[in-house]
Tab-separated table of C-alpha atoms and ligand atoms in Angstrom:
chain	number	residue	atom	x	y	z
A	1	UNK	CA	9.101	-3.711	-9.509
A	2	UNK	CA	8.411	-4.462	-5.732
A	3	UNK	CA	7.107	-8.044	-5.450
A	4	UNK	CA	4.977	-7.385	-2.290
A	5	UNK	CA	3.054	-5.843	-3.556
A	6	UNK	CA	-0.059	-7.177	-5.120
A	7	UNK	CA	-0.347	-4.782	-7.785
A	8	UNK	CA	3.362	-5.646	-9.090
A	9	UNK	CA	1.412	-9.154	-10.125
A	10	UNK	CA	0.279	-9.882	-13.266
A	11	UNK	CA	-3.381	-8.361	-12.440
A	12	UNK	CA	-3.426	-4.857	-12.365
A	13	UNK	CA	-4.723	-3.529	-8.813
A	14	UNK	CA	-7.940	-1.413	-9.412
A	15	UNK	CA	-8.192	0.904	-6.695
A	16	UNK	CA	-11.589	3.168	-6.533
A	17	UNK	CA	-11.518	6.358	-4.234
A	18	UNK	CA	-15.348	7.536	-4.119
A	19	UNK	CA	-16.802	10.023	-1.726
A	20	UNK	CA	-19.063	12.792	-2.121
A	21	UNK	CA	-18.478	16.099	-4.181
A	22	UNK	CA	-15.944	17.920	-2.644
A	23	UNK	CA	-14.598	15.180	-0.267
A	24	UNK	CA	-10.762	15.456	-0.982
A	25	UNK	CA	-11.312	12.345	-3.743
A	26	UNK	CA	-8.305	14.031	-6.347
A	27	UNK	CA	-5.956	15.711	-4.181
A	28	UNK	CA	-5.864	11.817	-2.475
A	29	UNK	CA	-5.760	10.424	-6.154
A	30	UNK	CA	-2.716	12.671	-6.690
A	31	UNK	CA	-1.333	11.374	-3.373
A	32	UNK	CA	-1.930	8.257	-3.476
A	33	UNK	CA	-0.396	7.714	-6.890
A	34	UNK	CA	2.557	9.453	-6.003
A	35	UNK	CA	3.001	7.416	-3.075
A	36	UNK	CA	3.151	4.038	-5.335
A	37	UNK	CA	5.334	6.074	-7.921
A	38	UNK	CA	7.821	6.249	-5.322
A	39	UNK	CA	7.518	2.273	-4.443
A	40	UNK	CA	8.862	1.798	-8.381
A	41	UNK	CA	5.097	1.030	-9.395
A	42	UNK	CA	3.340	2.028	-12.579
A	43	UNK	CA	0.008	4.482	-12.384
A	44	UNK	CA	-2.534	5.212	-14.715
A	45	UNK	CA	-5.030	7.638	-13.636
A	46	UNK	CA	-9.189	7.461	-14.851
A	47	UNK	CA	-11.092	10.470	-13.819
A	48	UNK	CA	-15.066	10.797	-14.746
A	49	UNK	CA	-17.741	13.405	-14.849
A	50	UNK	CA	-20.862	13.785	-16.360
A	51	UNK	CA	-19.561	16.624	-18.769
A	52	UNK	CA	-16.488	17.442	-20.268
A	53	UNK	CA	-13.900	19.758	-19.592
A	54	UNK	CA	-12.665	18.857	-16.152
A	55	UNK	CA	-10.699	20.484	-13.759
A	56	UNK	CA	-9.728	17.158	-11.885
A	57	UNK	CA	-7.946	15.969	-15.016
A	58	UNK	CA	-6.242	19.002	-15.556
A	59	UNK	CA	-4.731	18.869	-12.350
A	60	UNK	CA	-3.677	15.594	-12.401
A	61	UNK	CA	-2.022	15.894	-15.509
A	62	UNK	CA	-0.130	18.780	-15.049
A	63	UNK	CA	1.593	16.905	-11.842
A	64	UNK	CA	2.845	14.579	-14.683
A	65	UNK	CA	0.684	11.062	-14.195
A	66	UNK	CA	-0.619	9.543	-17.078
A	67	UNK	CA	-4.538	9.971	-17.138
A	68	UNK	CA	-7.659	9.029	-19.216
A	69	UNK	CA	-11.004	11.185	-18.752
A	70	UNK	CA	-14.455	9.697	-19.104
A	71	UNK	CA	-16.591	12.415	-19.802
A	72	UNK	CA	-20.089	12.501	-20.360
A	73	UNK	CA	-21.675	10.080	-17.965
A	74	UNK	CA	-20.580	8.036	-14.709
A	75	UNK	CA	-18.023	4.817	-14.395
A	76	UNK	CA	-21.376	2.470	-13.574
A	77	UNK	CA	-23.329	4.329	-17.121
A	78	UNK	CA	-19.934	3.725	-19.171
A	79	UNK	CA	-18.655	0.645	-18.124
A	80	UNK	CA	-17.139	-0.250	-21.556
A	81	UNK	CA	-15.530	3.369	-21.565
A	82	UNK	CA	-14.183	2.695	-18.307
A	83	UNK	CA	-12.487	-0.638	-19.827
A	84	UNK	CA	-11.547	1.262	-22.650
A	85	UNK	CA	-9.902	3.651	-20.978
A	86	UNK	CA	-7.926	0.994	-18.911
A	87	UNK	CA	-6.638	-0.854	-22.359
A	88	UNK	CA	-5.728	2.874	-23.661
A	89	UNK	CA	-3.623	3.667	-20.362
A	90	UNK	CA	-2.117	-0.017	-20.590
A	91	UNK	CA	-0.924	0.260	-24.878
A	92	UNK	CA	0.352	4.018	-23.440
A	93	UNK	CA	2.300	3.478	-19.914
A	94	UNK	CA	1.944	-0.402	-18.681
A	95	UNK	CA	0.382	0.941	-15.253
A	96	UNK	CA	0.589	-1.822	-12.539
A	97	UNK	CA	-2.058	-0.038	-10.400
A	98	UNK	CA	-5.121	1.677	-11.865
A	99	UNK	CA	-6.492	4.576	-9.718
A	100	UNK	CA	-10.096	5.796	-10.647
A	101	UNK	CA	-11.872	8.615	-9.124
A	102	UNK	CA	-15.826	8.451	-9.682
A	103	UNK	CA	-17.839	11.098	-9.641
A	104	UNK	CA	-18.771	12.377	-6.230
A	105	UNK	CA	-22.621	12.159	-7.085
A	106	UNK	CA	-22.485	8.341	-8.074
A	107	UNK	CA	-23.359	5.657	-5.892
A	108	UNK	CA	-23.784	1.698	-6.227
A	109	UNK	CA	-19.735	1.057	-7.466
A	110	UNK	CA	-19.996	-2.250	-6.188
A	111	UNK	CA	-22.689	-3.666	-7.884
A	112	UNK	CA	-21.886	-2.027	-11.178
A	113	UNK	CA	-18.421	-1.728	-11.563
A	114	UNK	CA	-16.363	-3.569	-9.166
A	115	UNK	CA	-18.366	-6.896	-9.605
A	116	UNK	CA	-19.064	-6.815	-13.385
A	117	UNK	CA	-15.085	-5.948	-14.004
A	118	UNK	CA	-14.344	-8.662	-11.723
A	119	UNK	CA	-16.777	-11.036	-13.878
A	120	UNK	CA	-16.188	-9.813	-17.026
A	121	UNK	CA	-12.007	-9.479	-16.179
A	122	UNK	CA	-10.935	-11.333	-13.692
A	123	UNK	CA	-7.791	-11.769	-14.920
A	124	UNK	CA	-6.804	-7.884	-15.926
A	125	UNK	CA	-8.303	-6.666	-12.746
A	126	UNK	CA	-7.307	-7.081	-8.570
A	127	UNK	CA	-10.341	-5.258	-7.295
A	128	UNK	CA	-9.042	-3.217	-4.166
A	129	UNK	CA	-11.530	-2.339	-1.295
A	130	UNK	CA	-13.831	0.735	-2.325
A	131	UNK	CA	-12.541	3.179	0.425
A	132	UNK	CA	-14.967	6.431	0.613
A	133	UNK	CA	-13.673	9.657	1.630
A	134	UNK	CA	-15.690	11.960	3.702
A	135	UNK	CA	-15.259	15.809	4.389
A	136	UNK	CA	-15.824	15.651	8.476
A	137	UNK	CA	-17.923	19.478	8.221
A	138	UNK	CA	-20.130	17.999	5.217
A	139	UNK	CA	-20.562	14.285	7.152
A	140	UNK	CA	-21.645	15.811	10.103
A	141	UNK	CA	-24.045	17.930	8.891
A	142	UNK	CA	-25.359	15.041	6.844
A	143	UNK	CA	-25.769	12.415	10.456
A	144	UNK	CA	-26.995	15.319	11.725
A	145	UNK	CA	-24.533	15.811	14.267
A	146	UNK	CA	-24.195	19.648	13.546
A	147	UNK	CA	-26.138	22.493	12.507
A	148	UNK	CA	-25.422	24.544	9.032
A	149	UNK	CA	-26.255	24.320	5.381
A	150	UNK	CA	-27.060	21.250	3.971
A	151	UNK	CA	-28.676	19.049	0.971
A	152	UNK	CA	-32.028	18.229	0.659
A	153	UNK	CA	-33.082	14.473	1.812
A	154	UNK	CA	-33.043	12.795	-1.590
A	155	UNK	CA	-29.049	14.033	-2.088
A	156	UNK	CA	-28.542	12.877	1.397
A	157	UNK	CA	-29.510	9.666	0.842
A	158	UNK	CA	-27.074	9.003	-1.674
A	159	UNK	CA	-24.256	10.502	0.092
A	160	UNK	CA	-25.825	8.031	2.755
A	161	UNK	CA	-25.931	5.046	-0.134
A	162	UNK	CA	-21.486	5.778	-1.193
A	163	UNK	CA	-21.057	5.364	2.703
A	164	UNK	CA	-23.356	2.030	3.399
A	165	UNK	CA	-21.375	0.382	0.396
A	166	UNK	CA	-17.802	1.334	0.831
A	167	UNK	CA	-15.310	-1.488	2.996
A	168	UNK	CA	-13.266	1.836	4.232
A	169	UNK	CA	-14.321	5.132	5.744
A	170	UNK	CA	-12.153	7.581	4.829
A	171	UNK	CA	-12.398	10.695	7.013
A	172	UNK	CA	-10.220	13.481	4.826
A	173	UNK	CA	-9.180	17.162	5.881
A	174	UNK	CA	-8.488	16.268	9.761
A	175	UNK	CA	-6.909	19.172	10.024
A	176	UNK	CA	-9.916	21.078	9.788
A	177	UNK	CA	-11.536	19.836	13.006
A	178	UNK	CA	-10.768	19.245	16.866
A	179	UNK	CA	-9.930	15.843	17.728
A	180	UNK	CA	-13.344	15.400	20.242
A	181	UNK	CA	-15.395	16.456	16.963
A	182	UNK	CA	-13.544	13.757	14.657
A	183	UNK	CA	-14.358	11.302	17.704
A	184	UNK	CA	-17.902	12.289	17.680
A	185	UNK	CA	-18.023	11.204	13.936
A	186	UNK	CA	-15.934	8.464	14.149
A	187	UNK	CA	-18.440	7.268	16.635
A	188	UNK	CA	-21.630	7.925	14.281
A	189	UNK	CA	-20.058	6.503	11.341
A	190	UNK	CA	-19.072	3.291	13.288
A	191	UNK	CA	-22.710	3.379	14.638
A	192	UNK	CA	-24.667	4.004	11.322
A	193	UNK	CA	-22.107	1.795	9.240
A	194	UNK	CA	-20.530	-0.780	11.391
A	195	UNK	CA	-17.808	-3.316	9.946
A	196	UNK	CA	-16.036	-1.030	7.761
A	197	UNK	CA	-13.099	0.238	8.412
A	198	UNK	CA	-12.706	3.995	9.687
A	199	UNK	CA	-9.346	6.144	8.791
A	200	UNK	CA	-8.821	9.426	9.530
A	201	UNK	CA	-6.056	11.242	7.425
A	202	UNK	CA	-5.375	14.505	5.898
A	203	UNK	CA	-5.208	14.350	2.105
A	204	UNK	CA	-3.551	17.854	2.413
A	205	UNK	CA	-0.781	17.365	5.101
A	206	UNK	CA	-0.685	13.829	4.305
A	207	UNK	CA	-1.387	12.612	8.001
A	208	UNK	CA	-2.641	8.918	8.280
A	209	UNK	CA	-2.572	8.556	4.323
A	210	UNK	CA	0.397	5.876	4.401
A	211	UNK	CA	-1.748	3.773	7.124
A	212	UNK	CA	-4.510	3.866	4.372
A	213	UNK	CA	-2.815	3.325	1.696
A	214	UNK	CA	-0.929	0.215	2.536
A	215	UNK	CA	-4.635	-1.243	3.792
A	216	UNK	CA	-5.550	-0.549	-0.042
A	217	UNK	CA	-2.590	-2.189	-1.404
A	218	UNK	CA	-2.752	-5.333	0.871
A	219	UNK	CA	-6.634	-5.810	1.630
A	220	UNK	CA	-9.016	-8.149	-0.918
A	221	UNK	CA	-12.743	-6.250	-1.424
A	222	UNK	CA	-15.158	-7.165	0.341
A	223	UNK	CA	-17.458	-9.876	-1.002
A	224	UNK	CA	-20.525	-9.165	0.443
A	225	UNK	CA	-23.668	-8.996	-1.615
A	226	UNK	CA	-24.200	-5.726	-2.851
A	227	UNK	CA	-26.671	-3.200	-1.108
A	228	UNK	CA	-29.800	-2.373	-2.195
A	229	UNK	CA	-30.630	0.704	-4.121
A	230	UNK	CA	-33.911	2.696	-4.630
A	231	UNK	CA	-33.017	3.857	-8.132
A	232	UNK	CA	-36.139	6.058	-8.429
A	233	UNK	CA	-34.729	8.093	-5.040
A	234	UNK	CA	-31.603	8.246	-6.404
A	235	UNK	CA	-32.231	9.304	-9.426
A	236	UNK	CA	-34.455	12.099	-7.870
A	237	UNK	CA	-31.636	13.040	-5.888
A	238	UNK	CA	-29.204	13.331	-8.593
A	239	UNK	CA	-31.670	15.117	-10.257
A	240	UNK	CA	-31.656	18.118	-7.879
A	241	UNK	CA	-28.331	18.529	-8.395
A	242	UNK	CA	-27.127	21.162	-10.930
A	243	UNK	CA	-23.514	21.217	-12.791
A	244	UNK	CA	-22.019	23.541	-14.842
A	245	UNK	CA	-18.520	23.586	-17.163
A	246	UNK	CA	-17.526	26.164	-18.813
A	247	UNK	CA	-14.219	26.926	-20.302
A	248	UNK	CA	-13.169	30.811	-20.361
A	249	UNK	CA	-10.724	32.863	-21.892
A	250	UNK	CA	-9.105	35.743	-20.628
A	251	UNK	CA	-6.484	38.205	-21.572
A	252	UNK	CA	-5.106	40.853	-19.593
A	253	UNK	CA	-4.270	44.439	-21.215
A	254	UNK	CA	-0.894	43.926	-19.824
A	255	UNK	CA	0.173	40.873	-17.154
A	256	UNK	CA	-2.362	40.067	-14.589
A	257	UNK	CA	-2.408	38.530	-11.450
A	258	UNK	CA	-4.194	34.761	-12.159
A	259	UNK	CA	-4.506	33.642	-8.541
A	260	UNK	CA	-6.184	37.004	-7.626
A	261	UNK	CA	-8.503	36.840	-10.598
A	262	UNK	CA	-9.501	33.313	-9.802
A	263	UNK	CA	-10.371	34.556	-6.278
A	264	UNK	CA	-12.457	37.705	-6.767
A	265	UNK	CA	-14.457	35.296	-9.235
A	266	UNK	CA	-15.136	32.716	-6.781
A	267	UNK	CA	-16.094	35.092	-4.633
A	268	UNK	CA	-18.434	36.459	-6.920
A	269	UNK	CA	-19.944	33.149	-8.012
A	270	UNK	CA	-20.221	32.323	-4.028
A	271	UNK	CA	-21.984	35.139	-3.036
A	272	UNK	CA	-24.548	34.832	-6.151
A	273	UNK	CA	-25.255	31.413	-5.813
A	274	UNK	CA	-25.765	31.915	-2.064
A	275	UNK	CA	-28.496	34.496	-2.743
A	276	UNK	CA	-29.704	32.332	-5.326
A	277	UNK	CA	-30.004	29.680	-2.624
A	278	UNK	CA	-28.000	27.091	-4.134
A	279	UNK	CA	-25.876	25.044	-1.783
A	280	UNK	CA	-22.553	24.778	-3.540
A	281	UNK	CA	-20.756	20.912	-3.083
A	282	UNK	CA	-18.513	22.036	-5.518
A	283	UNK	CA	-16.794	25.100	-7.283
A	284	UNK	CA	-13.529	24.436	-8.640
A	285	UNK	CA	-11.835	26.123	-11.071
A	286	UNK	CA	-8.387	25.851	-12.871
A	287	UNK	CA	-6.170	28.796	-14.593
A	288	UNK	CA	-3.910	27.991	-17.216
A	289	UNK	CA	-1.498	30.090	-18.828
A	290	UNK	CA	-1.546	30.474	-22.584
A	291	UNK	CA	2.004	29.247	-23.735
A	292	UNK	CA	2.973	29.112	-20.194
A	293	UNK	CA	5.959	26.475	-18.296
A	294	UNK	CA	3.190	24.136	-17.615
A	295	UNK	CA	2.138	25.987	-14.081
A	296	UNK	CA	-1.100	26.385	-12.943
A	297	UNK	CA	-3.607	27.987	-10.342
A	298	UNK	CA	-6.403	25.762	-8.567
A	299	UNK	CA	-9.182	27.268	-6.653
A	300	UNK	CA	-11.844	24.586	-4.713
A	301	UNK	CA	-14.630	26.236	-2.267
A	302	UNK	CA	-17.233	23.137	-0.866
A	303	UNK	CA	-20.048	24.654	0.863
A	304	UNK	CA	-21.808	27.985	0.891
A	305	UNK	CA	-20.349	29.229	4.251
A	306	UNK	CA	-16.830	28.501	3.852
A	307	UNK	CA	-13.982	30.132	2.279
A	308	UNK	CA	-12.215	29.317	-1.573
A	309	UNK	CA	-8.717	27.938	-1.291
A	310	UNK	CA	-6.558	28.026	-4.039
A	311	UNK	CA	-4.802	24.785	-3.799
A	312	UNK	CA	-1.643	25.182	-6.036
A	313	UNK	CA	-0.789	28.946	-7.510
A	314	UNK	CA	1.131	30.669	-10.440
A	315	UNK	CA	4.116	32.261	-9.745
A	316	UNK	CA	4.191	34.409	-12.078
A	317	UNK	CA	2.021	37.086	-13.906
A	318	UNK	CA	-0.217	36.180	-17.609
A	319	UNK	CA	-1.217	37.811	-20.161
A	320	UNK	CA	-3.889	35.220	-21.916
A	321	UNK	CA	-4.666	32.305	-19.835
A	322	UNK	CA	-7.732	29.170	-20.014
A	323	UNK	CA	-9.597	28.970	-17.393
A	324	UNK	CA	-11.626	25.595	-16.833
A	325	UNK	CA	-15.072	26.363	-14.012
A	326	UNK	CA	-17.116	23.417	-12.456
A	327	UNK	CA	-19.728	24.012	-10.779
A	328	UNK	CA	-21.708	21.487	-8.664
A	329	UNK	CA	-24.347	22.911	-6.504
A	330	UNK	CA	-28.191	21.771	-5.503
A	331	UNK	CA	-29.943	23.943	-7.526
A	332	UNK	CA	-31.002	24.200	-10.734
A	333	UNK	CA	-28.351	24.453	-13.734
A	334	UNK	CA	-30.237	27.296	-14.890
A	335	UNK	CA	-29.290	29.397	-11.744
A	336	UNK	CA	-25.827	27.753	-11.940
A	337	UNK	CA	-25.952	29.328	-15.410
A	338	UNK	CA	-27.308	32.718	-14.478
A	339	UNK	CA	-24.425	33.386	-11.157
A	340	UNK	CA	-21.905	32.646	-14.030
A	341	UNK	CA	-22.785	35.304	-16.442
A	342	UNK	CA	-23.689	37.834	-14.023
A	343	UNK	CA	-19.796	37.182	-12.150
A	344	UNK	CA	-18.045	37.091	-15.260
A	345	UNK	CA	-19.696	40.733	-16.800
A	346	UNK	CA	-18.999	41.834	-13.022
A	347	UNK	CA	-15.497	40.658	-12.785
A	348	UNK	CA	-14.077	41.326	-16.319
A	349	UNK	CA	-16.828	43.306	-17.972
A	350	UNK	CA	-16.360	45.963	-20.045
A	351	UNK	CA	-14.066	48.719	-19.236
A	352	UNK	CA	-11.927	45.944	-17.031
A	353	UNK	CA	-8.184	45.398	-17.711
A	354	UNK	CA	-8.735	41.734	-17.899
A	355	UNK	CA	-11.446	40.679	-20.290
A	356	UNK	CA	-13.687	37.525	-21.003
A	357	UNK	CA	-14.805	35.076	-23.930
A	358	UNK	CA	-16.429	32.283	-22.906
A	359	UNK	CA	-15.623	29.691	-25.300
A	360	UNK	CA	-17.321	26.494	-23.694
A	361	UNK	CA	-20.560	26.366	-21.556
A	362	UNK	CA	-22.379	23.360	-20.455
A	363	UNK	CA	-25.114	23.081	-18.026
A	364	UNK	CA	-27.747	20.407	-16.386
A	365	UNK	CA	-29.487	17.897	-14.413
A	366	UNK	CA	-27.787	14.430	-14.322
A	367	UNK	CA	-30.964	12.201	-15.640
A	368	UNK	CA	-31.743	8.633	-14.215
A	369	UNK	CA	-28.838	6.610	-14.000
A	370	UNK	CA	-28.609	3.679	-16.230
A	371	UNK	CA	-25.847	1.248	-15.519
A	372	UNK	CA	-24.685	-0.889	-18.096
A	373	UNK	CA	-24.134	-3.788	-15.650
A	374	UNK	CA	-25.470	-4.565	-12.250
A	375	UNK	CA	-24.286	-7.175	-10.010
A	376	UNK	CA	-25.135	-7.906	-6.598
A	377	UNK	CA	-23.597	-10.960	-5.947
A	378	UNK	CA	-19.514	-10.979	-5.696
A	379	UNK	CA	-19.798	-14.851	-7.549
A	380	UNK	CA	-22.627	-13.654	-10.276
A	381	UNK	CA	-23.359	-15.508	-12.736
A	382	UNK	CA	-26.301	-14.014	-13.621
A	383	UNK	CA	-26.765	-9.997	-14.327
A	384	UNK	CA	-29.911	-8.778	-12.522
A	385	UNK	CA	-31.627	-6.812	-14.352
A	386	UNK	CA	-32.713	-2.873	-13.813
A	387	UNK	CA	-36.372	-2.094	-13.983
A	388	UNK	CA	-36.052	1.337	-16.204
B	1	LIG	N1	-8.050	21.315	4.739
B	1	LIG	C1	-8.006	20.315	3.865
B	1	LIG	N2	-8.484	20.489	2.624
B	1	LIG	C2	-8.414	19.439	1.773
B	1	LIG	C3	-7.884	18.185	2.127
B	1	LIG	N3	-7.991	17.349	1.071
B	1	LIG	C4	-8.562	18.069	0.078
B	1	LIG	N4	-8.812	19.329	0.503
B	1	LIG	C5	-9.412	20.426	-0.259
B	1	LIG	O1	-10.775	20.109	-0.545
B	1	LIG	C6	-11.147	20.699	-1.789
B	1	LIG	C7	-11.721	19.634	-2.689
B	1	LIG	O2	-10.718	18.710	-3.001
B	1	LIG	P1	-10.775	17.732	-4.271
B	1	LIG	O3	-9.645	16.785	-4.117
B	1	LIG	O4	-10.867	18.500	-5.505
B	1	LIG	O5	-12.179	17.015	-3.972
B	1	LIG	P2	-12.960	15.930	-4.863
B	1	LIG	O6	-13.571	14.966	-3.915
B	1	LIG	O7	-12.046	15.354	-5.882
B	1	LIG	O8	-14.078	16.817	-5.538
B	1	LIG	P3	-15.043	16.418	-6.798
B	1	LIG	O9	-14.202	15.733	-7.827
B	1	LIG	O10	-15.593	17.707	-7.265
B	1	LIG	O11	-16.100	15.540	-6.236
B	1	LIG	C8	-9.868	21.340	-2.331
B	1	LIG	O12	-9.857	22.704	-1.931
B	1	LIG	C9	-8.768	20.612	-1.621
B	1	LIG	O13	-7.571	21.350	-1.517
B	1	LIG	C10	-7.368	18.034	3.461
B	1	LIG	O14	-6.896	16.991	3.875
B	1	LIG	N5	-7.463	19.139	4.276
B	2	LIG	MG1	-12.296	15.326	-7.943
């Protein structure tokens, strides 16, 4: 154990890494908990989503980290799952630091989660700064700093609401953009949210992430009161946007190609959901062999005009494999619904040599969120109550 570390103290450090859909939030997760792995310390690993069947936990599993999935509803609308799954990860793997990852729609951690756990367990819980990751294309768009497709005012405001809230600005996938356009946004974010903390890092190449990290590790949260939330707004905006699981199965006449299939059908699904007019935050999308070494294929695309990256591949070819889809997009689930049966009869319809059964499908709305807790004040003693 490595004493200088706060986490290596009785209290478990609980680190939250929030940020809109798409932002970079697990592949800095992964990072991140790799990073303390290496420092001797103990991770557990809580991912969340409003359905089931996740691609983020997936992937985090199969790099080998223990994890716990809440599925079903956010961190702030299952607070006593998110405890749960704390005391689960603890009886499994003792972790020193717990890393969550909330779901890139939520907003209003603070007052929901950070304080109440604080309250309710002080003495389980260090409560780390909430750092918020931002993709630089999506942010500007958003401050309005550059032209191209973007989310309707209500979804804006609470990608808005996740900034105004967090103590760090995390600006992910620097790589992506010239330094005098990171400046730009650097600049707006200081403006529009001034006395956090800005970073600028690349989840991917792992530029600036050590600088960040260490401010996690050896920073208190802030104790400010909590911001102020227009629940109906939110919920409206949360509202507009649609998600979609589904797990698939598909088998190959002889070996196929998985990274290629996951491709052509994101390419598909982009193209139909951009004549659909959705504007995709997220399509992800994992491949798993069937009896397989325990490899797997990842494939992320984050807005309409850009391209899908597979993120980690299969080396080798598969004959049956499970393939987990998420799909978070503004439009409605029933059009999220529609570009997924149309892509999967045109991708592996009949008469293909790789075939589909589609063995889990879930689609919706998020409805109003309900917290179980809110908290404005970092010394509480009373709960506030929500006007539902
Ligand atoms: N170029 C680049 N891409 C990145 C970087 N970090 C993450 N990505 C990519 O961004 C996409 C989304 O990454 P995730 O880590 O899944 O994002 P997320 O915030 O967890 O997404 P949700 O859980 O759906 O909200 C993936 O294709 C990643 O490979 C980065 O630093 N640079
Ligand atoms: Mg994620």
């Amino acid at each position: 154990m490595n004493d200088e570390h706060p986490a290596a103290n009785a209290a478990a450090r609980y680190i939250m890494i929030g940020g809109f859909l798409g932002a970079g939030k697990t592949t800095a997760v992964s990072r991140l908990a790799r990073y303390l792995n290496e420092r001797g310390l103990r991770v557990g690993l809580i991912t969340n989503d409003q359905g089931s069947q996740l691609v983020d936990t997936a992937m985090l599993a199969s790099h080998g980290f223990p994890v716990e999935e809440i599925a079903g509803g956010c961190f702030c609308c299952r607070f006593n799952s998110l405890v749960e799954a704390a005391g689960k990860l603890s009886a499994t793997s003792r972790p020193e630091v717990f890393i969550a990852e909330p779901v890139g729609s939520c907003t209003d951690l603070v007052a929901t989660v950070s304080y109440p756990l604080r309250r309710i367990y002080g003495e389980a819980f260090a409560i780390a700064p909430l750092s918020v990751l931002v993709d630089p294309v999506r942010a500007a768009r958003v401050l309005g700093l550059a032209e191209g497709g973007r989310f309707s005012e209500k979804v804006a405001y609470i990608y808005r609401k996740q900034l105004e809230e967090s103590d760090f600005i995390v600006i992910n996938k620097c790589d992506l953009v010239p330094a005098e356009e990171l400046a730009r946004l650097r600049g707006a974010l200081e403006t529009e949210f001034p006395g956090r903390v800005v970073f600028e890092v690349s989840a991917r190449s792992g530029a600036g992430l050590e600088e960040w990290f260490e401010a996690i590790l050896n920073t208190a949260a802030g104790r400010r009161l909590a911001m102020a939330v227009d629940y109906e707004v939110y919920a409206d905006g949360e509202a507009l946007l649609g998600w979609l699981n589904a797990t698939v199965r598909l088998r190959g006449a002889t070996g196929f190609d998985g990274n290629a299939a996951l491709r052509t059908l994101a390419g598909e699904l982009q193209q139909r959901l951009r004549s659909a007019g959705a504007e995709i935050a997220h399509l992800k999308m994992t491949l798993d062999p069937v009896g397989g070494m325990g490899g797997l294929a990842v494939i992320n695309l984050v807005r309409n005009d850009f391209v899908a990256e597979l993120s980690q591949e299969l080396e080798d070819e598969v004959e049956v494999a499970e393939l987990i889809l998420n799909v978070r997009a503004e439009a409605p689930a029933e059009v999220l619904r529609g570009a997924l049966e149309g892509s999967l009869g045109a991708v592996f319809g009949a008469g293909r040599a790789v075939t589909a059964r589609l063995e889990h499908l879930e689609f919706f709305q998020p409805g109003k969120p309900q917290p179980t807790h809110r908290m404005t004040d970092w010394n509480a003693t009373a709960e506030e109550n929500l006007e539902r």
